[in-house]
mmCIF file with all atom_site columns, C-alpha atoms in Angstrom:
data_model
loop_
_atom_site.group_PDB
_atom_site.id
_atom_site.type_symbol
_atom_site.label_atom_id
_atom_site.label_alt_id
_atom_site.label_comp_id
_atom_site.label_asym_id
_atom_site.label_entity_id
_atom_site.label_seq_id
_atom_site.pdbx_PDB_ins_code
_atom_site.Cartn_x
_atom_site.Cartn_y
_atom_site.Cartn_z
_atom_site.occupancy
_atom_site.B_iso_or_equiv
_atom_site.pdbx_formal_charge
_atom_site.auth_seq_id
_atom_site.auth_comp_id
_atom_site.auth_asym_id
_atom_site.auth_atom_id
_atom_site.pdbx_PDB_model_num
ATOM 1   C CA . MET A 1 1   ? 4.292   -4.629  -12.147 1.00 93.00 ? 41  MET A CA 1
ATOM 2   C CA . PHE A 1 2   ? 1.739   -7.335  -12.842 1.00 96.00 ? 42  PHE A CA 1
ATOM 3   C CA . ASP A 1 3   ? -1.530  -7.465  -11.407 1.00 96.00 ? 43  ASP A CA 1
ATOM 4   C CA . ILE A 1 4   ? -4.094  -9.891  -9.633  1.00 97.00 ? 44  ILE A CA 1
ATOM 5   C CA . LYS A 1 5   ? -7.727  -10.386 -10.003 1.00 97.00 ? 45  LYS A CA 1
ATOM 6   C CA . ILE A 1 6   ? -10.161 -9.694  -6.871  1.00 97.00 ? 46  ILE A CA 1
ATOM 7   C CA . THR A 1 7   ? -12.833 -11.744 -6.333  1.00 97.00 ? 47  THR A CA 1
ATOM 8   C CA . GLU A 1 8   ? -16.422 -10.338 -5.280  1.00 97.00 ? 48  GLU A CA 1
ATOM 9   C CA . TYR A 1 9   ? -15.698 -13.086 -1.924  1.00 97.00 ? 49  TYR A CA 1
ATOM 10  C CA . ASP A 1 10  ? -12.334 -10.725 -1.409  1.00 97.00 ? 50  ASP A CA 1
ATOM 11  C CA . ILE A 1 11  ? -14.733 -7.930  -1.639  1.00 96.00 ? 51  ILE A CA 1
ATOM 12  C CA . PHE A 1 12  ? -16.792 -9.530  0.980   1.00 96.00 ? 52  PHE A CA 1
ATOM 13  C CA . LYS A 1 13  ? -14.504 -10.599 3.136   1.00 95.00 ? 53  LYS A CA 1
ATOM 14  C CA . ALA A 1 14  ? -12.750 -7.016  3.254   1.00 94.00 ? 54  ALA A CA 1
ATOM 15  C CA . LYS A 1 15  ? -15.626 -5.161  3.770   1.00 94.00 ? 55  LYS A CA 1
ATOM 16  C CA . LYS A 1 16  ? -17.070 -7.649  6.470   1.00 93.00 ? 56  LYS A CA 1
ATOM 17  C CA . GLU A 1 17  ? -13.819 -7.123  8.181   1.00 89.00 ? 57  GLU A CA 1
ATOM 18  C CA . ALA A 1 18  ? -13.445 -3.080  7.887   1.00 87.00 ? 58  ALA A CA 1
ATOM 19  C CA . ASN A 1 19  ? -17.218 -3.411  9.395   1.00 86.00 ? 59  ASN A CA 1
ATOM 20  C CA . GLU A 1 20  ? -15.691 -5.557  12.816  1.00 82.00 ? 60  GLU A CA 1
ATOM 21  C CA . ILE A 1 21  ? -12.006 -4.140  13.075  1.00 68.00 ? 61  ILE A CA 1
ATOM 22  C CA . ASN A 1 22  ? -11.662 -0.300  12.731  1.00 59.00 ? 62  ASN A CA 1
ATOM 23  C CA . LYS A 1 23  ? -8.162  -1.596  10.759  1.00 49.00 ? 63  LYS A CA 1
ATOM 24  C CA . GLY A 1 24  ? -7.144  2.230   9.322   1.00 47.00 ? 64  GLY A CA 1
ATOM 25  C CA . LYS A 1 25  ? -6.746  3.691   13.522  1.00 50.00 ? 65  LYS A CA 1
ATOM 26  C CA . SER A 1 26  ? -3.680  4.510   14.355  1.00 45.00 ? 66  SER A CA 1
ATOM 27  C CA . THR A 1 27  ? -2.721  6.855   18.147  1.00 41.00 ? 67  THR A CA 1
ATOM 28  C CA . ILE A 1 28  ? -2.093  10.267  15.528  1.00 38.00 ? 68  ILE A CA 1
ATOM 29  C CA . GLY A 1 29  ? -4.002  11.144  12.078  1.00 43.00 ? 69  GLY A CA 1
ATOM 30  C CA . ARG A 1 30  ? -7.584  10.093  10.468  1.00 50.00 ? 70  ARG A CA 1
ATOM 31  C CA . ASN A 1 31  ? -8.095  6.645   10.348  1.00 59.00 ? 71  ASN A CA 1
ATOM 32  C CA . GLY A 1 32  ? -8.289  6.477   6.241   1.00 71.00 ? 72  GLY A CA 1
ATOM 33  C CA . THR A 1 33  ? -12.072 6.567   5.152   1.00 84.00 ? 73  THR A CA 1
ATOM 34  C CA . LYS A 1 34  ? -14.617 2.707   5.199   1.00 88.00 ? 74  LYS A CA 1
ATOM 35  C CA . GLU A 1 35  ? -13.436 3.040   1.251   1.00 91.00 ? 75  GLU A CA 1
ATOM 36  C CA . GLU A 1 36  ? -9.809  3.638   1.529   1.00 88.00 ? 76  GLU A CA 1
ATOM 37  C CA . GLN A 1 37  ? -10.023 1.343   4.321   1.00 91.00 ? 77  GLN A CA 1
ATOM 38  C CA . ILE A 1 38  ? -11.602 -1.784  2.355   1.00 94.00 ? 78  ILE A CA 1
ATOM 39  C CA . ILE A 1 39  ? -9.354  -1.597  -0.295  1.00 95.00 ? 79  ILE A CA 1
ATOM 40  C CA . GLY A 1 40  ? -6.383  -1.342  2.455   1.00 92.00 ? 80  GLY A CA 1
ATOM 41  C CA . ASN A 1 41  ? -8.337  -4.818  3.853   1.00 94.00 ? 81  ASN A CA 1
ATOM 42  C CA . ILE A 1 42  ? -8.347  -6.077  -0.630  1.00 96.00 ? 82  ILE A CA 1
ATOM 43  C CA . ALA A 1 43  ? -4.848  -5.147  -1.040  1.00 96.00 ? 83  ALA A CA 1
ATOM 44  C CA . GLU A 1 44  ? -3.572  -7.397  3.082   1.00 94.00 ? 84  GLU A CA 1
ATOM 45  C CA . ASN A 1 45  ? -5.725  -10.556 2.389   1.00 95.00 ? 85  ASN A CA 1
ATOM 46  C CA . LYS A 1 46  ? -4.634  -10.499 -1.238  1.00 96.00 ? 86  LYS A CA 1
ATOM 47  C CA . ILE A 1 47  ? -1.366  -10.808 -0.163  1.00 96.00 ? 87  ILE A CA 1
ATOM 48  C CA . VAL A 1 48  ? -0.761  -12.225 2.715   1.00 94.00 ? 88  VAL A CA 1
ATOM 49  C CA . GLU A 1 49  ? -3.066  -15.124 0.312   1.00 95.00 ? 89  GLU A CA 1
ATOM 50  C CA . ILE A 1 50  ? -0.588  -15.255 -2.583  1.00 94.00 ? 90  ILE A CA 1
ATOM 51  C CA . LEU A 1 51  ? 1.877   -15.727 -0.242  1.00 93.00 ? 91  LEU A CA 1
ATOM 52  C CA . ASN A 1 52  ? 0.360   -17.905 1.976   1.00 91.00 ? 92  ASN A CA 1
ATOM 53  C CA . VAL A 1 53  ? 1.832   -16.031 5.293   1.00 90.00 ? 93  VAL A CA 1
ATOM 54  C CA . PRO A 1 54  ? 0.456   -15.212 7.769   1.00 83.00 ? 94  PRO A CA 1
ATOM 55  C CA . LYS A 1 55  ? -1.414  -11.410 8.908   1.00 81.00 ? 95  LYS A CA 1
ATOM 56  C CA . ALA A 1 56  ? -0.404  -9.581  11.493  1.00 78.00 ? 96  ALA A CA 1
ATOM 57  C CA . ASN A 1 57  ? -2.293  -8.812  14.467  1.00 67.00 ? 97  ASN A CA 1
ATOM 58  C CA . LYS A 1 58  ? -4.942  -6.019  12.862  1.00 62.00 ? 98  LYS A CA 1
ATOM 59  C CA . ILE A 1 59  ? -6.357  -5.235  17.107  1.00 56.00 ? 99  ILE A CA 1
ATOM 60  C CA . ILE A 1 60  ? -2.854  -3.747  18.227  1.00 59.00 ? 100 ILE A CA 1
ATOM 61  C CA . ASP A 1 61  ? -1.514  -1.778  14.901  1.00 62.00 ? 101 ASP A CA 1
ATOM 62  C CA . ASP A 1 62  ? 2.040   -2.104  14.858  1.00 74.00 ? 102 ASP A CA 1
ATOM 63  C CA . GLY A 1 63  ? 2.691   -0.897  11.255  1.00 81.00 ? 103 GLY A CA 1
ATOM 64  C CA . TYR A 1 64  ? 3.008   -4.009  10.034  1.00 89.00 ? 104 TYR A CA 1
ATOM 65  C CA . ASP A 1 65  ? 1.341   -6.201  7.484   1.00 91.00 ? 105 ASP A CA 1
ATOM 66  C CA . ILE A 1 66  ? 3.095   -8.788  7.601   1.00 92.00 ? 106 ILE A CA 1
ATOM 67  C CA . LYS A 1 67  ? 6.750   -10.840 8.565   1.00 91.00 ? 107 LYS A CA 1
ATOM 68  C CA . ILE A 1 68  ? 8.871   -12.918 5.915   1.00 92.00 ? 108 ILE A CA 1
ATOM 69  C CA . ASN A 1 69  ? 12.337  -13.761 6.299   1.00 89.00 ? 109 ASN A CA 1
ATOM 70  C CA . ASN A 1 70  ? 12.857  -10.517 9.789   1.00 88.00 ? 110 ASN A CA 1
ATOM 71  C CA . LYS A 1 71  ? 11.455  -8.163  6.766   1.00 93.00 ? 111 LYS A CA 1
ATOM 72  C CA . LEU A 1 72  ? 8.021   -6.294  7.597   1.00 93.00 ? 112 LEU A CA 1
ATOM 73  C CA . ILE A 1 73  ? 5.982   -5.907  5.339   1.00 94.00 ? 113 ILE A CA 1
ATOM 74  C CA . ASP A 1 74  ? 3.132   -3.127  5.108   1.00 94.00 ? 114 ASP A CA 1
ATOM 75  C CA . VAL A 1 75  ? 1.431   -3.590  2.990   1.00 95.00 ? 115 VAL A CA 1
ATOM 76  C CA . LYS A 1 76  ? -0.173  0.311   0.879   1.00 94.00 ? 116 LYS A CA 1
ATOM 77  C CA . CYS A 1 77  ? -2.809  0.193   -1.481  1.00 94.00 ? 117 CYS A CA 1
ATOM 78  C CA . MET A 1 78  ? -4.433  2.990   -3.762  1.00 91.00 ? 118 MET A CA 1
ATOM 79  C CA . GLY A 1 79  ? -7.545  2.700   -5.313  1.00 92.00 ? 119 GLY A CA 1
ATOM 80  C CA . ARG A 1 80  ? -8.079  3.869   -8.838  1.00 91.00 ? 120 ARG A CA 1
ATOM 81  C CA . LYS A 1 81  ? -9.978  3.643   -12.056 1.00 90.00 ? 121 LYS A CA 1
ATOM 82  C CA . PHE A 1 82  ? -7.685  2.362   -14.265 1.00 89.00 ? 122 PHE A CA 1
ATOM 83  C CA . LYS A 1 83  ? -4.163  0.610   -14.399 1.00 90.00 ? 123 LYS A CA 1
ATOM 84  C CA . PRO A 1 84  ? -1.535  2.152   -12.763 1.00 91.00 ? 124 PRO A CA 1
ATOM 85  C CA . LYS A 1 85  ? 2.381   3.445   -14.517 1.00 90.00 ? 125 LYS A CA 1
ATOM 86  C CA . LEU A 1 86  ? 5.920   3.772   -14.105 1.00 89.00 ? 126 LEU A CA 1
ATOM 87  C CA . HIS A 1 87  ? 5.604   7.628   -13.548 1.00 88.00 ? 127 HIS A CA 1
ATOM 88  C CA . TYR A 1 88  ? 2.520   7.198   -10.499 1.00 89.00 ? 128 TYR A CA 1
ATOM 89  C CA . VAL A 1 89  ? 3.294   8.271   -7.096  1.00 90.00 ? 129 VAL A CA 1
ATOM 90  C CA . ALA A 1 90  ? 3.127   6.428   -3.998  1.00 90.00 ? 130 ALA A CA 1
ATOM 91  C CA . ASN A 1 91  ? 1.177   8.452   -0.973  1.00 88.00 ? 131 ASN A CA 1
ATOM 92  C CA . PHE A 1 92  ? 2.109   7.903   2.367   1.00 87.00 ? 132 PHE A CA 1
ATOM 93  C CA . TYR A 1 93  ? 1.972   9.750   5.552   1.00 88.00 ? 133 TYR A CA 1
ATOM 94  C CA . PRO A 1 94  ? 4.694   10.946  7.726   1.00 89.00 ? 134 PRO A CA 1
ATOM 95  C CA . ARG A 1 95  ? 3.133   9.985   11.325  1.00 85.00 ? 135 ARG A CA 1
ATOM 96  C CA . GLN A 1 96  ? 3.163   6.865   9.984   1.00 84.00 ? 136 GLN A CA 1
ATOM 97  C CA . LYS A 1 97  ? 7.313   7.490   9.568   1.00 87.00 ? 137 LYS A CA 1
ATOM 98  C CA . ASN A 1 98  ? 7.948   5.985   12.230  1.00 87.00 ? 138 ASN A CA 1
ATOM 99  C CA . TYR A 1 99  ? 6.159   2.579   12.616  1.00 88.00 ? 139 TYR A CA 1
ATOM 100 C CA . LYS A 1 100 ? 8.448   -0.905  12.315  1.00 90.00 ? 140 LYS A CA 1
ATOM 101 C CA . ALA A 1 101 ? 8.020   -1.709  9.418   1.00 92.00 ? 141 ALA A CA 1
ATOM 102 C CA . ASN A 1 102 ? 10.929  -2.023  7.099   1.00 93.00 ? 142 ASN A CA 1
ATOM 103 C CA . TYR A 1 103 ? 9.788   -2.638  3.777   1.00 95.00 ? 143 TYR A CA 1
ATOM 104 C CA . TYR A 1 104 ? 6.872   -0.971  1.584   1.00 95.00 ? 144 TYR A CA 1
ATOM 105 C CA . LEU A 1 105 ? 4.645   -3.715  -0.640  1.00 96.00 ? 145 LEU A CA 1
ATOM 106 C CA . PHE A 1 106 ? 2.735   -0.538  -3.094  1.00 95.00 ? 146 PHE A CA 1
ATOM 107 C CA . THR A 1 107 ? -0.112  -2.003  -4.466  1.00 96.00 ? 147 THR A CA 1
ATOM 108 C CA . SER A 1 108 ? -3.338  -0.041  -6.435  1.00 95.00 ? 148 SER A CA 1
ATOM 109 C CA . TYR A 1 109 ? -6.567  -1.791  -6.520  1.00 97.00 ? 149 TYR A CA 1
ATOM 110 C CA . ASN A 1 110 ? -8.819  -0.984  -10.153 1.00 96.00 ? 150 ASN A CA 1
ATOM 111 C CA . LYS A 1 111 ? -11.972 -0.495  -8.920  1.00 95.00 ? 151 LYS A CA 1
ATOM 112 C CA . ASN A 1 112 ? -13.036 -1.009  -11.507 1.00 95.00 ? 152 ASN A CA 1
ATOM 113 C CA . LEU A 1 113 ? -11.544 -4.410  -13.251 1.00 96.00 ? 153 LEU A CA 1
ATOM 114 C CA . LYS A 1 114 ? -11.409 -5.661  -9.752  1.00 97.00 ? 154 LYS A CA 1
ATOM 115 C CA . ILE A 1 115 ? -7.970  -6.141  -10.235 1.00 97.00 ? 155 ILE A CA 1
ATOM 116 C CA . LEU A 1 116 ? -4.855  -5.565  -7.952  1.00 97.00 ? 156 LEU A CA 1
ATOM 117 C CA . THR A 1 117 ? -1.446  -4.584  -9.236  1.00 97.00 ? 157 THR A CA 1
ATOM 118 C CA . VAL A 1 118 ? 1.338   -5.237  -7.033  1.00 96.00 ? 158 VAL A CA 1
ATOM 119 C CA . CYS A 1 119 ? 3.395   -1.758  -8.223  1.00 94.00 ? 159 CYS A CA 1
ATOM 120 C CA . GLY A 1 120 ? 6.771   -2.213  -5.857  1.00 94.00 ? 160 GLY A CA 1
ATOM 121 C CA . LEU A 1 121 ? 8.173   -3.428  -3.120  1.00 95.00 ? 161 LEU A CA 1
ATOM 122 C CA . ILE A 1 122 ? 11.150  -0.999  -1.547  1.00 95.00 ? 162 ILE A CA 1
ATOM 123 C CA . GLU A 1 123 ? 12.431  -0.590  1.673   1.00 95.00 ? 163 GLU A CA 1
ATOM 124 C CA . LYS A 1 124 ? 11.794  1.833   4.284   1.00 95.00 ? 164 LYS A CA 1
ATOM 125 C CA . GLU A 1 125 ? 15.462  3.902   4.348   1.00 94.00 ? 165 GLU A CA 1
ATOM 126 C CA . LYS A 1 126 ? 15.356  4.328   1.000   1.00 95.00 ? 166 LYS A CA 1
ATOM 127 C CA . TYR A 1 127 ? 11.646  5.048   0.619   1.00 95.00 ? 167 TYR A CA 1
ATOM 128 C CA . PHE A 1 128 ? 12.293  8.363   2.534   1.00 94.00 ? 168 PHE A CA 1
ATOM 129 C CA . GLU A 1 129 ? 16.136  9.637   0.688   1.00 95.00 ? 169 GLU A CA 1
ATOM 130 C CA . LYS A 1 130 ? 14.782  9.418   -2.342  1.00 95.00 ? 170 LYS A CA 1
ATOM 131 C CA . ALA A 1 131 ? 10.839  10.655  -1.600  1.00 95.00 ? 171 ALA A CA 1
ATOM 132 C CA . LYS A 1 132 ? 9.131   14.224  -1.918  1.00 95.00 ? 172 LYS A CA 1
ATOM 133 C CA . LEU A 1 133 ? 7.563   15.737  0.972   1.00 95.00 ? 173 LEU A CA 1
ATOM 134 C CA . PHE A 1 134 ? 4.459   18.212  0.199   1.00 94.00 ? 174 PHE A CA 1
ATOM 135 C CA . LYS A 1 135 ? 2.970   20.186  3.216   1.00 95.00 ? 175 LYS A CA 1
ATOM 136 C CA . LYS A 1 136 ? -0.272  20.214  3.950   1.00 93.00 ? 176 LYS A CA 1
ATOM 137 C CA . GLY A 1 137 ? -1.934  22.652  2.132   1.00 93.00 ? 177 GLY A CA 1
ATOM 138 C CA . THR A 1 138 ? -0.174  22.332  -0.945  1.00 93.00 ? 178 THR A CA 1
ATOM 139 C CA . LYS A 1 139 ? -1.890  22.406  -4.257  1.00 91.00 ? 179 LYS A CA 1
ATOM 140 C CA . ARG A 1 140 ? -1.083  18.911  -6.113  1.00 88.00 ? 180 ARG A CA 1
ATOM 141 C CA . PHE A 1 141 ? -2.337  17.022  -9.077  1.00 80.00 ? 181 PHE A CA 1
ATOM 142 C CA . SER A 1 142 ? -3.918  14.465  -10.336 1.00 77.00 ? 182 SER A CA 1
ATOM 143 C CA . GLY A 1 143 ? -3.489  14.709  -14.093 1.00 72.00 ? 183 GLY A CA 1
ATOM 144 C CA . GLN A 1 144 ? -4.630  17.332  -15.071 1.00 76.00 ? 184 GLN A CA 1
ATOM 145 C CA . THR A 1 145 ? -7.567  17.421  -12.341 1.00 82.00 ? 185 THR A CA 1
ATOM 146 C CA . PRO A 1 146 ? -6.232  19.480  -8.949  1.00 87.00 ? 186 PRO A CA 1
ATOM 147 C CA . PHE A 1 147 ? -6.876  19.052  -5.589  1.00 88.00 ? 187 PHE A CA 1
ATOM 148 C CA . THR A 1 148 ? -5.161  20.649  -1.988  1.00 92.00 ? 188 THR A CA 1
ATOM 149 C CA . LEU A 1 149 ? -3.651  18.831  0.684   1.00 90.00 ? 189 LEU A CA 1
ATOM 150 C CA . GLU A 1 150 ? -5.111  17.653  3.570   1.00 90.00 ? 190 GLU A CA 1
ATOM 151 C CA . ASP A 1 151 ? -2.029  16.592  5.337   1.00 91.00 ? 191 ASP A CA 1
ATOM 152 C CA . ASP A 1 152 ? 1.306   16.248  4.855   1.00 93.00 ? 192 ASP A CA 1
ATOM 153 C CA . LEU A 1 153 ? 2.548   14.016  2.435   1.00 91.00 ? 193 LEU A CA 1
ATOM 154 C CA . TYR A 1 154 ? 5.306   11.892  0.877   1.00 94.00 ? 194 TYR A CA 1
ATOM 155 C CA . GLU A 1 155 ? 5.397   10.741  -2.256  1.00 92.00 ? 195 GLU A CA 1
ATOM 156 C CA . LEU A 1 156 ? 7.695   8.226   -5.396  1.00 93.00 ? 196 LEU A CA 1
ATOM 157 C CA . GLU A 1 157 ? 6.904   7.559   -8.434  1.00 92.00 ? 197 GLU A CA 1
ATOM 158 C CA . TYR A 1 158 ? 6.823   3.859   -8.894  1.00 91.00 ? 198 TYR A CA 1
ATOM 159 C CA . SER A 1 159 ? 9.931   3.730   -11.114 1.00 92.00 ? 199 SER A CA 1
ATOM 160 C CA . TYR A 1 160 ? 12.061  4.465   -7.900  1.00 93.00 ? 200 TYR A CA 1
ATOM 161 C CA . PHE A 1 161 ? 10.984  1.085   -6.841  1.00 93.00 ? 201 PHE A CA 1
ATOM 162 C CA . THR A 1 162 ? 11.910  -2.650  -7.109  1.00 91.00 ? 202 THR A CA 1
ATOM 163 C CA . LEU A 1 163 ? 10.140  -3.842  -9.488  1.00 89.00 ? 203 LEU A CA 1
ATOM 164 C CA . LEU A 1 164 ? 8.160   -7.167  -9.775  1.00 91.00 ? 204 LEU A CA 1
ATOM 165 C CA . LYS A 1 165 ? 6.920   -8.904  -12.662 1.00 94.00 ? 205 LYS A CA 1
ATOM 166 C CA . SER A 1 166 ? 5.491   -11.725 -11.262 1.00 94.00 ? 206 SER A CA 1
ATOM 167 C CA . LEU A 1 167 ? 4.865   -13.614 -7.727  1.00 93.00 ? 207 LEU A CA 1
ATOM 168 C CA . GLN A 1 168 ? 7.608   -15.120 -7.944  1.00 93.00 ? 208 GLN A CA 1
ATOM 169 C CA . GLU A 1 169 ? 9.866   -12.822 -8.214  1.00 93.00 ? 209 GLU A CA 1
ATOM 170 C CA . LEU A 1 170 ? 8.124   -11.012 -5.630  1.00 93.00 ? 210 LEU A CA 1
ATOM 171 C CA . LYS A 1 171 ? 9.010   -14.533 -3.364  1.00 92.00 ? 211 LYS A CA 1
ATOM 172 C CA . ASN A 1 172 ? 12.314  -14.467 -4.387  1.00 91.00 ? 212 ASN A CA 1
ATOM 173 C CA . LYS A 1 173 ? 13.002  -10.919 -2.841  1.00 91.00 ? 213 LYS A CA 1
ATOM 174 C CA . LEU A 1 174 ? 10.986  -10.759 0.395   1.00 91.00 ? 214 LEU A CA 1
ATOM 175 C CA . TYR A 1 175 ? 13.187  -14.497 1.104   1.00 89.00 ? 215 TYR A CA 1
ATOM 176 C CA . GLU A 1 176 ? 16.288  -13.433 0.149   1.00 85.00 ? 216 GLU A CA 1
ATOM 177 C CA . ASN A 1 177 ? 18.727  -12.252 2.186   1.00 71.00 ? 217 ASN A CA 1
#
């Protein structure tokens, strides 16, 4: 995992986009809260910036954010107040399973420190081979705090991902054939 500093401008831009376009818009299911959309925008924008690639059209949600070397990559992000660890999980809603993305790049945004952590990359098929599906209403725990799932949810620990230690490793992985 590696960290990227998020600037006030990055946050401003993400908020502006969340107000202009409902990027969480999907044909089925929930769109995410405004805060979740902003956090997602921060991650997508920063990844696009550091990779120096164009961002996919967000008016029509095809389920991916960037295309590199015929890889359709969906950038996923979870907002937290602390640094992620290998035993933490990457969540995924089943309704997105049939979207066009064939890779997922999971990130974590530390709201307190304003740091985006690139947690790992995984092929879509491998994610669903290894992930566990928890049904709506299932009691889960975030640390010691219990909560009940409001929707079906897949979970997979970061330890199953291709872990990346640097921006160069990320580039190498995305640009390999």
